[in-house]
PDB file of C-alpha atoms in Angstrom:
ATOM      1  CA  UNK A 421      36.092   0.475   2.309  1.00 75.00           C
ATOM      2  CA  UNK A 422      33.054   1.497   4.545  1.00 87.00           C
ATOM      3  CA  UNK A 423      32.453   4.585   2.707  1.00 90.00           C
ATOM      4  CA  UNK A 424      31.354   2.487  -0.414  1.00 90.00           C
ATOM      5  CA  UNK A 425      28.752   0.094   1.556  1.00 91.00           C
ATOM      6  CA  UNK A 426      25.811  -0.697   0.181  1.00 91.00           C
ATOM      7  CA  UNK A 427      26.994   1.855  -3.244  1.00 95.00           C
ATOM      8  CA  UNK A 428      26.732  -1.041  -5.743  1.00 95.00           C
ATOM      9  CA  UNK A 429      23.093  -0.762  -4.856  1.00 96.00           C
ATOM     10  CA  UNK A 430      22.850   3.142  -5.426  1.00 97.00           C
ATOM     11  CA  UNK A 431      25.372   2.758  -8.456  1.00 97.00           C
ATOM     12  CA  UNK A 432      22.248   0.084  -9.644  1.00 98.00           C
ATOM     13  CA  UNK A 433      19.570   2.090  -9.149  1.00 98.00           C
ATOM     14  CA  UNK A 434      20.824   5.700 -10.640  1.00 98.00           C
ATOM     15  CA  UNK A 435      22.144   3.918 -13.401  1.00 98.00           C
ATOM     16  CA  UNK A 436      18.598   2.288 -14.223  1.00 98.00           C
ATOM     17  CA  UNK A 437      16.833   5.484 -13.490  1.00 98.00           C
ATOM     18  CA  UNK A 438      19.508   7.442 -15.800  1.00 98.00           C
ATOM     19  CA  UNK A 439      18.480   4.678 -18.338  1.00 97.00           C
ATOM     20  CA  UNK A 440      14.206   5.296 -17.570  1.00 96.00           C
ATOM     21  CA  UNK A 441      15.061   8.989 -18.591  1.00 96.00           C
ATOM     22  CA  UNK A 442      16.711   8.431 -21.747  1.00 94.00           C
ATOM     23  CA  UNK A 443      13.947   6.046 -22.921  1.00 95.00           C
ATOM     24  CA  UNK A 444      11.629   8.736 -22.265  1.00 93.00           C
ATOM     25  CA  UNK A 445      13.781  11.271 -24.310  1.00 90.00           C
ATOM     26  CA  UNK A 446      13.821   8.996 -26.843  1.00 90.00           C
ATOM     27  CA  UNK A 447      10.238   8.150 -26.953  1.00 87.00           C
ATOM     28  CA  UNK A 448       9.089  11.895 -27.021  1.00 86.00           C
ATOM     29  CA  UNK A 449      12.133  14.238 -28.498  1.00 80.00           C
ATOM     30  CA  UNK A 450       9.564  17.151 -28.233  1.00 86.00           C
ATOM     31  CA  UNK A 451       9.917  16.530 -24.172  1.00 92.00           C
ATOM     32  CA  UNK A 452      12.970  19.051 -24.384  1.00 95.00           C
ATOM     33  CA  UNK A 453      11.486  21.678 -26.818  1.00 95.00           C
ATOM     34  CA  UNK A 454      12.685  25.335 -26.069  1.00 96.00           C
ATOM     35  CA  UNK A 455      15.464  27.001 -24.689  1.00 97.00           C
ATOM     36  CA  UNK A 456      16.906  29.985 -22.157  1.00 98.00           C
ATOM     37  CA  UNK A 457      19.476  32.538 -22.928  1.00 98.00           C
ATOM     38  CA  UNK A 458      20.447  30.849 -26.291  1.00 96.00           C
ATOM     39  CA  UNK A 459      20.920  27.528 -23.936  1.00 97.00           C
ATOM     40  CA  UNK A 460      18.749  24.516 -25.452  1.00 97.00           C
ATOM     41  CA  UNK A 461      16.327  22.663 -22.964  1.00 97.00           C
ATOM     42  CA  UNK A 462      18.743  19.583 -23.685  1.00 96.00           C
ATOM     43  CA  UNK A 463      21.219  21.061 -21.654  1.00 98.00           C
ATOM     44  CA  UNK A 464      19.211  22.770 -19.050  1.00 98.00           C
ATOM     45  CA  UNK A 465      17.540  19.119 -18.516  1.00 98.00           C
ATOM     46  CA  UNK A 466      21.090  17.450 -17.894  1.00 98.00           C
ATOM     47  CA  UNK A 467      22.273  20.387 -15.027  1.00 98.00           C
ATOM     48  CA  UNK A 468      18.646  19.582 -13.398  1.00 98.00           C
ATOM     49  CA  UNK A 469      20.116  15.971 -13.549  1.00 98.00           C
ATOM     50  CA  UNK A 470      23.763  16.287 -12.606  1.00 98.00           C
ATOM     51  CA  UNK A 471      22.622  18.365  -9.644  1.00 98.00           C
ATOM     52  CA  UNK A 472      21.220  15.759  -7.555  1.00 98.00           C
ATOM     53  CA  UNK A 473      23.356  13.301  -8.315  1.00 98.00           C
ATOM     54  CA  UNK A 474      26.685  15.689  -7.532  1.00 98.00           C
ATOM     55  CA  UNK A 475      24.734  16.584  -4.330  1.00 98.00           C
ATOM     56  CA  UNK A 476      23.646  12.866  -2.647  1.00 98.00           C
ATOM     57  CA  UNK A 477      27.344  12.283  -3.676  1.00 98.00           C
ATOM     58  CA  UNK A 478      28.466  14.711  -1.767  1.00 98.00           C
ATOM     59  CA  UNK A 479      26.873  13.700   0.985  1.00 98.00           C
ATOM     60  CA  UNK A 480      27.666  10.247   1.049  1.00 98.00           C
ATOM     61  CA  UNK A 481      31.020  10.814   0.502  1.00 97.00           C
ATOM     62  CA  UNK A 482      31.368  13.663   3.820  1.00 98.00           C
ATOM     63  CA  UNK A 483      28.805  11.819   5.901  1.00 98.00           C
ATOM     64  CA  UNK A 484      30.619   8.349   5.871  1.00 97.00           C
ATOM     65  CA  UNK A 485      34.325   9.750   5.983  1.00 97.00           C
ATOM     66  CA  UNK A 486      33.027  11.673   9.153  1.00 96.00           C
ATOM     67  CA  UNK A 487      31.240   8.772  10.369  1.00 95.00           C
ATOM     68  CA  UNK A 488      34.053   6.022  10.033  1.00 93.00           C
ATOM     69  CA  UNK A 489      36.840   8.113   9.905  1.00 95.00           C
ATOM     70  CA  UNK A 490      36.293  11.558  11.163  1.00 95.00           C
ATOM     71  CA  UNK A 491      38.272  12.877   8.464  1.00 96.00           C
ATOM     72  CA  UNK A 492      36.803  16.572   8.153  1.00 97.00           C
ATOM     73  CA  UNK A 493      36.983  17.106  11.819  1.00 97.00           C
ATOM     74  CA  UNK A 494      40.512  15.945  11.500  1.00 96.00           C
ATOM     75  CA  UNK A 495      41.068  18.523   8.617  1.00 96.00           C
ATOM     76  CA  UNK A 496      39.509  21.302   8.946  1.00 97.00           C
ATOM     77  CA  UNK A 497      38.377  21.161  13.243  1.00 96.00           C
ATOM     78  CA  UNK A 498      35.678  22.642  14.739  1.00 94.00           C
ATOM     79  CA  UNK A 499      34.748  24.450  11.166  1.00 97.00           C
ATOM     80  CA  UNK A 500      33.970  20.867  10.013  1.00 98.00           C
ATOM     81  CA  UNK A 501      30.164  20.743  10.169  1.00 98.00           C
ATOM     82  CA  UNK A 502      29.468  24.966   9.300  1.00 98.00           C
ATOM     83  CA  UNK A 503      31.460  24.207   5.711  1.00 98.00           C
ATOM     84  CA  UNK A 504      29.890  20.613   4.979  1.00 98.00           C
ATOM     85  CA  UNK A 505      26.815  22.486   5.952  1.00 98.00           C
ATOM     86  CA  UNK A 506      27.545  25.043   3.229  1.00 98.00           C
ATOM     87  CA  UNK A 507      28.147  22.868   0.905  1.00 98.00           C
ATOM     88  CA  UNK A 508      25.327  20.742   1.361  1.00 98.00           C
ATOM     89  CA  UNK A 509      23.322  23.702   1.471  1.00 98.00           C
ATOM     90  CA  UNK A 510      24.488  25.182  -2.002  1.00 98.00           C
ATOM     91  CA  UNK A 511      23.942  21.792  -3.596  1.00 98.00           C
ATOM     92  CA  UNK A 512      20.833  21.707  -2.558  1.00 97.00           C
ATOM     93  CA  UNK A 513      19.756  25.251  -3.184  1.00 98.00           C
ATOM     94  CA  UNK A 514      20.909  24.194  -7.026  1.00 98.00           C
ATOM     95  CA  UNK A 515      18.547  21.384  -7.508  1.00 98.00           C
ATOM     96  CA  UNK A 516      16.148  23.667  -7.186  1.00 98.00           C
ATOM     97  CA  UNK A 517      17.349  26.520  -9.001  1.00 98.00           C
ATOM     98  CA  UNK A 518      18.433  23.866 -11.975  1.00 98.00           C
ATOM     99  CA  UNK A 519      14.704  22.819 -12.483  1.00 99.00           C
ATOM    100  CA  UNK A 520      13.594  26.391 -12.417  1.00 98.00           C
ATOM    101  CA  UNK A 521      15.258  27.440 -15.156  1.00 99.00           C
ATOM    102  CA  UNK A 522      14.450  24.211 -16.853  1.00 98.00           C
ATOM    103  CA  UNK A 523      10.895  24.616 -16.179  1.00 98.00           C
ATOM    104  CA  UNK A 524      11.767  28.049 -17.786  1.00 98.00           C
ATOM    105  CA  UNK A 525      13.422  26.700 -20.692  1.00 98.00           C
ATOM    106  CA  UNK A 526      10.601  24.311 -21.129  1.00 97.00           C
ATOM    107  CA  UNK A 527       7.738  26.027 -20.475  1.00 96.00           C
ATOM    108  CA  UNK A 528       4.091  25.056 -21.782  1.00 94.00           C
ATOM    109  CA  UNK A 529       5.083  21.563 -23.177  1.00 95.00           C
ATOM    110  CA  UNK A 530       3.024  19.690 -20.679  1.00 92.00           C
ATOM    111  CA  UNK A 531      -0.962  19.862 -21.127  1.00 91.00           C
ATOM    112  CA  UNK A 532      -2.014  21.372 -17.448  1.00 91.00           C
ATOM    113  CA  UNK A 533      -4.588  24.456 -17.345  1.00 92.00           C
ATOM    114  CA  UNK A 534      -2.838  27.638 -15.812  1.00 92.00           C
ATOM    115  CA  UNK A 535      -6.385  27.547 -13.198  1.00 95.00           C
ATOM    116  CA  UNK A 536      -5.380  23.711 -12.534  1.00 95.00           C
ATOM    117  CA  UNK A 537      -1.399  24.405 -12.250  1.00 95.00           C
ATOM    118  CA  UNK A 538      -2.134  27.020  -9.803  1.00 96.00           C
ATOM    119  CA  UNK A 539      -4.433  25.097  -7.529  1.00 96.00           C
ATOM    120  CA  UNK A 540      -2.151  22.086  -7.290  1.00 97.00           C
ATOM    121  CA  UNK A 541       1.547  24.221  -6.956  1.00 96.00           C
ATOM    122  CA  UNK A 542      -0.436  25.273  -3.796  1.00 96.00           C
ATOM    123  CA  UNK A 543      -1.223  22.035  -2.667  1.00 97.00           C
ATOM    124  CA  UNK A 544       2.430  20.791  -2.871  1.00 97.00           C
ATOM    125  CA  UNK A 545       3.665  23.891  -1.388  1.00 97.00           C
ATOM    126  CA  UNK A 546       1.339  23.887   1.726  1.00 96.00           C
ATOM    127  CA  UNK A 547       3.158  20.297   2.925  1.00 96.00           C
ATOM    128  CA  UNK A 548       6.763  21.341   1.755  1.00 95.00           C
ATOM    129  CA  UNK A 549       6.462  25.071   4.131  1.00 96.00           C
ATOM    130  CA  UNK A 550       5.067  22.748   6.768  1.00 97.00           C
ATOM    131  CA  UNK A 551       7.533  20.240   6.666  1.00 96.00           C
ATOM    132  CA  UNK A 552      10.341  23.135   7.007  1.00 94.00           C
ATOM    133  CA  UNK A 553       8.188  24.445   9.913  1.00 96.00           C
ATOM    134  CA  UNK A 554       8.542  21.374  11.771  1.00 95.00           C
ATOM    135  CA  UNK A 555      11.710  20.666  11.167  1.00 95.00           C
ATOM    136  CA  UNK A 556      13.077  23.835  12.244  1.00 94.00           C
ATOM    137  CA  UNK A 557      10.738  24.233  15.569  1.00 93.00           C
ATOM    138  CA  UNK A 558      10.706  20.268  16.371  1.00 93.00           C
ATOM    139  CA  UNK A 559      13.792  18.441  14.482  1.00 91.00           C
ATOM    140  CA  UNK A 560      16.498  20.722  13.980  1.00 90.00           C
ATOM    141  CA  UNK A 561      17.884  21.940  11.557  1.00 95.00           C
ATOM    142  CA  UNK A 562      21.726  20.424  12.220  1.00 94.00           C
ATOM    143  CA  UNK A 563      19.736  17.092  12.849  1.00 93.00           C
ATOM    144  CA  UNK A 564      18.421  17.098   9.409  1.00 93.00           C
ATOM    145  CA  UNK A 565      21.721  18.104   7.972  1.00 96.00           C
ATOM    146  CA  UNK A 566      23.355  15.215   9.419  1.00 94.00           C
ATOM    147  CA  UNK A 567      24.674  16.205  12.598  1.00 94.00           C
ATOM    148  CA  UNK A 568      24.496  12.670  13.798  1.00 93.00           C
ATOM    149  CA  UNK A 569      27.278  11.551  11.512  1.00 94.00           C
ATOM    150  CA  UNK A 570      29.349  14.115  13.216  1.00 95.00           C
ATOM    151  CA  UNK A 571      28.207  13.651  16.425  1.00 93.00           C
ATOM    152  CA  UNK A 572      26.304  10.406  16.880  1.00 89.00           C
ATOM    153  CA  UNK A 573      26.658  10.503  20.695  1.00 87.00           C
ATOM    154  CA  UNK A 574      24.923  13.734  21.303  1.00 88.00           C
ATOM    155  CA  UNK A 575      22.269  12.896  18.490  1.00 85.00           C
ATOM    156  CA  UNK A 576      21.302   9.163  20.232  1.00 84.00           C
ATOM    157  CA  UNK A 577      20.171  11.517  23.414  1.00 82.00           C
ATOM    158  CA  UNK A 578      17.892  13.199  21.370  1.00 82.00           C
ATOM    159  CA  UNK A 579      14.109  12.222  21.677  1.00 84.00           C
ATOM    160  CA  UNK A 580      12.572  10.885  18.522  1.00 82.00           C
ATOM    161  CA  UNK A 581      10.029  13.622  17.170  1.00 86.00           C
ATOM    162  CA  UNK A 582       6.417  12.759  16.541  1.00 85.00           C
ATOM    163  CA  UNK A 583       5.368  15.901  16.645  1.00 89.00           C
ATOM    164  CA  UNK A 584       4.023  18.230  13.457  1.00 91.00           C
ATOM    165  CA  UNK A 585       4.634  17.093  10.044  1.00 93.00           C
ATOM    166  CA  UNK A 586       6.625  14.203  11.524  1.00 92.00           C
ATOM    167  CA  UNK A 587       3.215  12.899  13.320  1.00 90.00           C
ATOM    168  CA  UNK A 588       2.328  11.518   9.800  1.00 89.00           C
ATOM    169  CA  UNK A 589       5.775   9.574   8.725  1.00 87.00           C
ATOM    170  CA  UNK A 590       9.257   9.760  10.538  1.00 83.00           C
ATOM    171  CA  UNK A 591      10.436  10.393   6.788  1.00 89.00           C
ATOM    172  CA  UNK A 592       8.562  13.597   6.389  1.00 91.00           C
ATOM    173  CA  UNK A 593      11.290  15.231   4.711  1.00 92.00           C
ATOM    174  CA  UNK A 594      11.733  13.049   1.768  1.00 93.00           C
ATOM    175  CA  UNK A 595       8.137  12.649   1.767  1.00 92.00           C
ATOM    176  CA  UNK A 596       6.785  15.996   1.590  1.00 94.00           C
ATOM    177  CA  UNK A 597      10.296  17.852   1.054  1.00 92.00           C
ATOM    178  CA  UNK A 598      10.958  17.217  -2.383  1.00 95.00           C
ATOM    179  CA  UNK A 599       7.141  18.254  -2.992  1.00 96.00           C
ATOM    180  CA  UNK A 600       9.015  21.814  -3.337  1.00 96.00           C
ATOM    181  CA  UNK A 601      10.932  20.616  -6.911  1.00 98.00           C
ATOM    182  CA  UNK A 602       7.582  19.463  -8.484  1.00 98.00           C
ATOM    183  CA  UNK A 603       6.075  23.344  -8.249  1.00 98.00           C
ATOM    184  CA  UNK A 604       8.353  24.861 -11.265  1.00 98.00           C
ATOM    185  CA  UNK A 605       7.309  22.339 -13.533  1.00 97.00           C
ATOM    186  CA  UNK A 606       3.637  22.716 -12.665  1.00 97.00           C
ATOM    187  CA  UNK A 607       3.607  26.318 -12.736  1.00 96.00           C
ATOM    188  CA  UNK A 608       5.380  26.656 -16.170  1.00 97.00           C
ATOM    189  CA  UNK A 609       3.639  23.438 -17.333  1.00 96.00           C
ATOM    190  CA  UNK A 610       7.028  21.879 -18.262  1.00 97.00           C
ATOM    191  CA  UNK A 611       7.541  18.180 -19.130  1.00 97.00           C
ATOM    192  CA  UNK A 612      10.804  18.095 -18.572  1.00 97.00           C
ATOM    193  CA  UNK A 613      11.293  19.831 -15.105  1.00 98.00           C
ATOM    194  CA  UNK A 614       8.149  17.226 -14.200  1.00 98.00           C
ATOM    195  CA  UNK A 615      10.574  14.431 -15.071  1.00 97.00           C
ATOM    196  CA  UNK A 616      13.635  15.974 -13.107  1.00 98.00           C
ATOM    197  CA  UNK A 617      11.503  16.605 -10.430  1.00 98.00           C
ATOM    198  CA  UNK A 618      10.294  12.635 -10.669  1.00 98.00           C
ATOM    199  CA  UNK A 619      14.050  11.653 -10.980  1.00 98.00           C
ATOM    200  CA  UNK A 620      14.885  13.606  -7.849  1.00 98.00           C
ATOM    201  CA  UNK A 621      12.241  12.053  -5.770  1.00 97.00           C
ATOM    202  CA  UNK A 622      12.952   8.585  -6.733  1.00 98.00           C
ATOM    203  CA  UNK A 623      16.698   8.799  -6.463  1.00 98.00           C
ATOM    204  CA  UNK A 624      16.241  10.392  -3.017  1.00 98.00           C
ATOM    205  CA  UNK A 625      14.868   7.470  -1.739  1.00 97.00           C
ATOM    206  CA  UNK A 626      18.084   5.571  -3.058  1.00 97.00           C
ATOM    207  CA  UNK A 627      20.056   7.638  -0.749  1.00 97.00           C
ATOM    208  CA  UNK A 628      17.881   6.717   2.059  1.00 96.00           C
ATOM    209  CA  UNK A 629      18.009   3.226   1.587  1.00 96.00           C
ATOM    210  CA  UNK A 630      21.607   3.002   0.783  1.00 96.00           C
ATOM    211  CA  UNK A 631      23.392   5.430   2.316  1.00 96.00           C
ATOM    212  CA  UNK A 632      21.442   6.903   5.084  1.00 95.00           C
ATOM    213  CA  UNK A 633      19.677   3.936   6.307  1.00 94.00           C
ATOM    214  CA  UNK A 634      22.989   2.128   6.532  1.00 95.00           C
ATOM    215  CA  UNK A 635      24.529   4.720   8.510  1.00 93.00           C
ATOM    216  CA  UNK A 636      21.586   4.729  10.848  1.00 91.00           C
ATOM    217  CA  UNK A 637      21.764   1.143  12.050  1.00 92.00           C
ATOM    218  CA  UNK A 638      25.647   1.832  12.310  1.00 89.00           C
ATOM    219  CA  UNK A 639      25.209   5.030  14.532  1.00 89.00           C
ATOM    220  CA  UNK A 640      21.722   3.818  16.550  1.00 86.00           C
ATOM    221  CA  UNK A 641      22.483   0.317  16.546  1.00 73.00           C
TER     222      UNK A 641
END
C-alpha cells in the first residue's frame, strides 16, 4: 500500500530512538524529578513524547491518502485542506505546549546559569521568528503545510525560494524550526524537556527522509 512506503524505515528509527530515551531514563532516574498539578514528570515526559509521534503520524497518514488517493477531498470536498490544516495545526501547537509544561514539571534539574539560559533561549529564538518570517512572506504558509500533496500541480509552478531564511538551507524549517521546542527546557533548566526537545528534532528528520522526501520525488519527479 503506498501510504506505508518507506514506514519500515520510520517504524526503525522511532523505535531505536524510543529505545535511546529509555536508556537514558534508566541511566539517570533523577532525569524526571518533580511534578505539575499532582502529575509526576514521568508522565508529563511521555505526553511530550506521544505528541510528536501522534502528529508526524498524522501527517503521513493525510498527506499520502491525499496524495495517492485523494481520499479527504473525496470525503469531506473543498473543506479538505482548512480541517487537515487544523489538525495539523493543533498537533503541532501540542508539541510545544507538552514540553512546556514538562519543562515546568522539571524545572532546575539541568546545570545551566539563569544569565546563560537567557542568553542562549534568545539565540534559538532569533532563527525560529525568522524562519516563520520567511516562510510566511516568501514560502507560504499552505506550502509548508503541505499543500502540494493536495495540489501538486499548482505547487510544481511555484518558484523554488532562496530567499530569507531559506538562502541558508532549502530545509530551513526543520533546521531552525524546531529551535522553538529547545527554549522551555533552557529557560526552566529542565533535563527532560532538553531530551524531548532532542527526540523531536531527530525524529523530524525521520519524517523528512521517509515520508516527505518520498512524496517529493513522487509529486516533482
Amino acid at each position: 500500500m503506498k501510504v506505508f512506503k518507506q514506514q519500515h524505515w520510520h517504524l526503525l528509527f522511532l523505535i531505536a530512538l524510543l529505545y535511546g530515551l529509555i536508556i537514558i531514563m534508566q541511566y539517570d532516574k533523577h532525569i524526571l524529578d518533580g511534578q505539575l498539578w499532582g502529575i509526576s514528570t514521568f508522565y508529563w515526559f511521555i505526553i511530550a513524547i506521544a505528541a510528536p509521534i501522534l502528529h508526524q503520524i498524522y501527517v503521513l497518514v493525510c498527506w499520502r491518502l491525499e496524495l495517492h488517493y485523494k481520499s479527504l477531498t473525496k470525503t469531506f470536498g473543498d473543506k479538505a485542506f482548512p480541517l487537515y490544516k487544523a489538525g495539523f495545526s493543533i498537533l503541532f501547537a501540542s508539541r510545544l505546549i507538552s514540553i512546556i509544561l514538562l519543562a515546568i514539571s522539571n524545572q532546575q534539574t539541568a546545570d545551566i546559569s539563569p544569565l546563560f539560559s537567557y542568553i542562549l533561549s534568545a539565540a534559538l529564538l532569533i532563527p525560529a521568528i525568522y524562519l516563520f518570517y520567511s516562510v510566511k512572506k516568501y514560502f507560504g504558509m499552505d506550502r509548508a503545510y503541505g499543500l502540494d500533496h493536495f495540489n501538486p500541480e499548482k505547487v510544481k509552478s511555484m518558484p523554488f525560494v532562496d530567499k530569507g531564511i531559506f538562502r541558508f538551507t532549502s530545509n530551513a524549517m526543520y533546521t531552525f524550526g524546531f529551535f522553538l521546542l529547545w527554549i522551555p527546557g533552557v529557560l526552566w533548566q529542565s533535563e527532560a524537556a532538553l531530551f524531548a526537545a532532542l527526540f523531536n528534532h531527530l525524529y523530524i528528520w525521520v519524517h523528512y527522509y521517509f515520508t516527505e522526501l518520498v512524496d517529493i520525488r513522487e509529486i516533482y519527479g
